[in-house]
XYZ file of C-alpha atoms in Angstrom:
189
model
C 74.909 -29.823 43.741
C 71.291 -29.970 42.384
C 71.487 -32.905 40.222
C 73.187 -34.852 43.020
C 70.291 -33.924 45.327
C 67.827 -34.676 42.832
C 69.064 -37.545 40.791
C 68.039 -35.649 37.550
C 70.985 -34.723 35.176
C 71.113 -30.972 34.511
C 72.712 -29.112 31.755
C 73.430 -25.436 31.944
C 74.067 -23.515 29.180
C 75.079 -19.626 29.324
C 74.878 -17.370 25.993
C 77.043 -14.083 25.657
C 78.420 -12.027 22.974
C 81.439 -11.246 25.129
C 81.238 -7.683 23.867
C 78.307 -6.313 25.612
C 75.046 -5.193 24.047
C 74.478 -4.731 20.543
C 73.419 -1.180 19.311
C 69.521 -0.297 20.125
C 67.545 -0.445 16.842
C 64.727 1.683 18.222
C 62.667 2.674 21.167
C 61.563 -0.843 21.547
C 64.940 -1.544 22.795
C 64.987 1.092 25.527
C 67.794 3.295 24.111
C 67.139 5.741 27.299
C 68.047 2.899 29.412
C 70.519 0.781 27.279
C 73.819 1.446 24.927
C 75.757 -0.322 22.507
C 78.681 -2.224 24.486
C 76.920 -1.972 28.155
C 77.964 -5.125 30.283
C 80.656 -6.530 28.354
C 82.173 -9.935 29.857
C 85.558 -8.714 31.788
C 87.407 -12.315 31.631
C 86.004 -15.183 29.903
C 89.170 -17.247 30.595
C 88.317 -16.814 34.574
C 84.693 -17.255 34.165
C 85.622 -20.771 31.897
C 87.807 -21.822 35.023
C 85.372 -21.136 37.760
C 82.733 -22.681 35.750
C 85.075 -25.917 35.525
C 82.802 -27.727 33.255
C 79.785 -27.507 35.001
C 78.138 -24.873 32.095
C 78.408 -24.787 28.571
C 79.084 -21.284 27.263
C 77.847 -20.567 23.774
C 79.800 -17.108 22.516
C 78.417 -15.141 19.869
C 75.347 -13.052 19.245
C 72.112 -15.029 19.879
C 70.333 -13.268 17.382
C 72.282 -15.038 14.747
C 71.909 -18.493 16.297
C 69.564 -20.360 13.625
C 68.126 -23.257 16.030
C 68.558 -24.365 19.800
C 68.286 -27.894 18.516
C 71.876 -27.434 17.455
C 73.098 -26.513 20.924
C 70.959 -28.524 23.159
C 70.756 -32.269 23.945
C 67.394 -33.767 23.337
C 67.781 -36.057 25.984
C 67.316 -33.219 28.697
C 64.036 -31.017 27.818
C 64.138 -27.349 28.602
C 62.918 -26.578 31.819
C 63.956 -23.165 32.778
C 65.644 -20.074 31.171
C 66.655 -16.828 32.486
C 66.015 -14.310 29.886
C 68.769 -11.541 30.521
C 69.534 -9.898 27.267
C 68.117 -6.445 27.967
C 66.822 -5.215 24.745
C 63.760 -6.261 22.788
C 65.421 -7.313 19.573
C 67.532 -9.811 21.842
C 64.715 -10.790 23.820
C 62.403 -11.560 20.791
C 65.291 -13.375 19.252
C 65.738 -15.478 22.268
C 62.060 -16.191 22.734
C 61.678 -17.378 19.140
C 64.643 -19.552 19.414
C 62.620 -21.132 22.433
C 59.196 -21.337 20.718
C 60.510 -22.790 17.550
C 62.014 -25.826 19.523
C 60.009 -29.155 18.746
C 58.167 -30.076 21.968
C 60.427 -33.007 22.289
C 62.945 -30.446 23.585
C 60.867 -28.810 26.056
C 58.760 -29.644 29.146
C 54.924 -29.003 29.023
C 55.690 -25.996 31.010
C 58.874 -23.991 31.005
C 59.832 -21.754 33.970
C 61.036 -18.435 32.415
C 62.749 -15.461 34.243
C 62.812 -12.147 32.743
C 65.040 -9.377 34.637
C 63.650 -6.230 33.066
C 59.522 -6.632 33.279
C 59.552 -4.625 36.740
C 61.378 -2.013 37.856
C 61.143 2.134 38.503
C 62.867 2.439 35.025
C 59.138 2.898 33.373
C 59.135 -0.402 31.703
C 56.192 -1.322 29.706
C 54.444 -3.782 27.167
C 55.093 -1.338 24.318
C 58.823 -2.252 24.453
C 61.614 -4.361 25.718
C 60.931 -7.871 27.283
C 57.377 -7.146 27.951
C 56.813 -6.599 24.112
C 58.438 -9.679 23.005
C 56.515 -11.842 25.334
C 53.376 -10.228 24.031
C 54.299 -10.732 20.106
C 55.503 -14.265 20.825
C 51.834 -15.064 22.215
C 50.345 -13.413 19.138
C 52.662 -15.293 16.577
C 52.669 -18.772 17.885
C 49.617 -20.776 18.313
C 50.912 -23.563 20.650
C 53.534 -21.452 22.554
C 51.877 -19.369 25.165
C 53.641 -17.224 27.712
C 52.176 -16.178 30.789
C 53.119 -14.762 34.374
C 53.772 -17.568 36.692
C 50.528 -17.695 38.926
C 51.938 -20.141 41.396
C 55.266 -18.564 42.567
C 53.159 -16.564 45.221
C 51.810 -19.863 46.682
C 55.279 -21.663 46.606
C 56.797 -18.514 48.453
C 54.189 -17.797 50.976
C 53.161 -14.409 49.586
C 54.157 -11.903 47.062
C 57.672 -10.347 46.847
C 58.735 -7.944 44.115
C 60.655 -10.418 42.009
C 58.069 -12.723 41.603
C 56.532 -10.391 38.512
C 60.043 -11.668 36.685
C 58.745 -15.279 36.889
C 56.675 -16.649 33.793
C 55.652 -19.846 32.330
C 56.071 -20.918 28.839
C 52.963 -23.378 28.028
C 53.535 -25.672 25.405
C 50.020 -26.411 24.368
C 50.815 -29.184 21.801
C 53.367 -30.954 24.007
C 52.224 -34.982 23.920
C 52.129 -35.214 27.737
C 49.299 -32.923 28.197
C 46.802 -35.391 26.199
C 47.984 -38.099 28.899
C 46.049 -37.675 32.226
C 47.978 -37.524 35.454
C 45.378 -38.924 37.413
C 44.162 -42.834 38.136
C 40.553 -42.282 38.725
C 37.852 -39.984 38.018
C 36.842 -36.875 40.172
C 33.286 -37.152 41.678
C 31.521 -34.451 43.702
C 30.031 -36.386 46.982
C 26.489 -35.681 47.236
């Protein structure tokens, strides 16, 4: 529906192991919250029928994918990703896959949603998705993830889910070196 309304072709990819979460490796994976086998896919055939070709399922452990360039069509850059893999180790793998993409596969800013960065579970920046975000920011010079600082504005105030919204800034994207303005800004006076 969004493609028809906007005139923009959108490709949707979903990644799932179908067998649930892998075993937590250490405290960073929040073993107090998550266990091996949590959230297995219930009925892959039914899901594929419901998707009816509107989305592509990539089945397998996301930590074993070598490059998203093997999966994505380079004609449609990544504009949004919802990271709902629960564990630090899986979150780090997903973010590395995204950060390793050549800038031609990315928009200059990519909206990211993380489902486990706010709650009453005692989540913190020393484990889980927040640690994965922090480490990507340390490890990549031209890929930086920050909170989405516009979401409150666009939704007329703060709602708790806004804390889940982040933005990947692709600092070496070629379009960042071309001004969007057609005139110089002048301070009157």
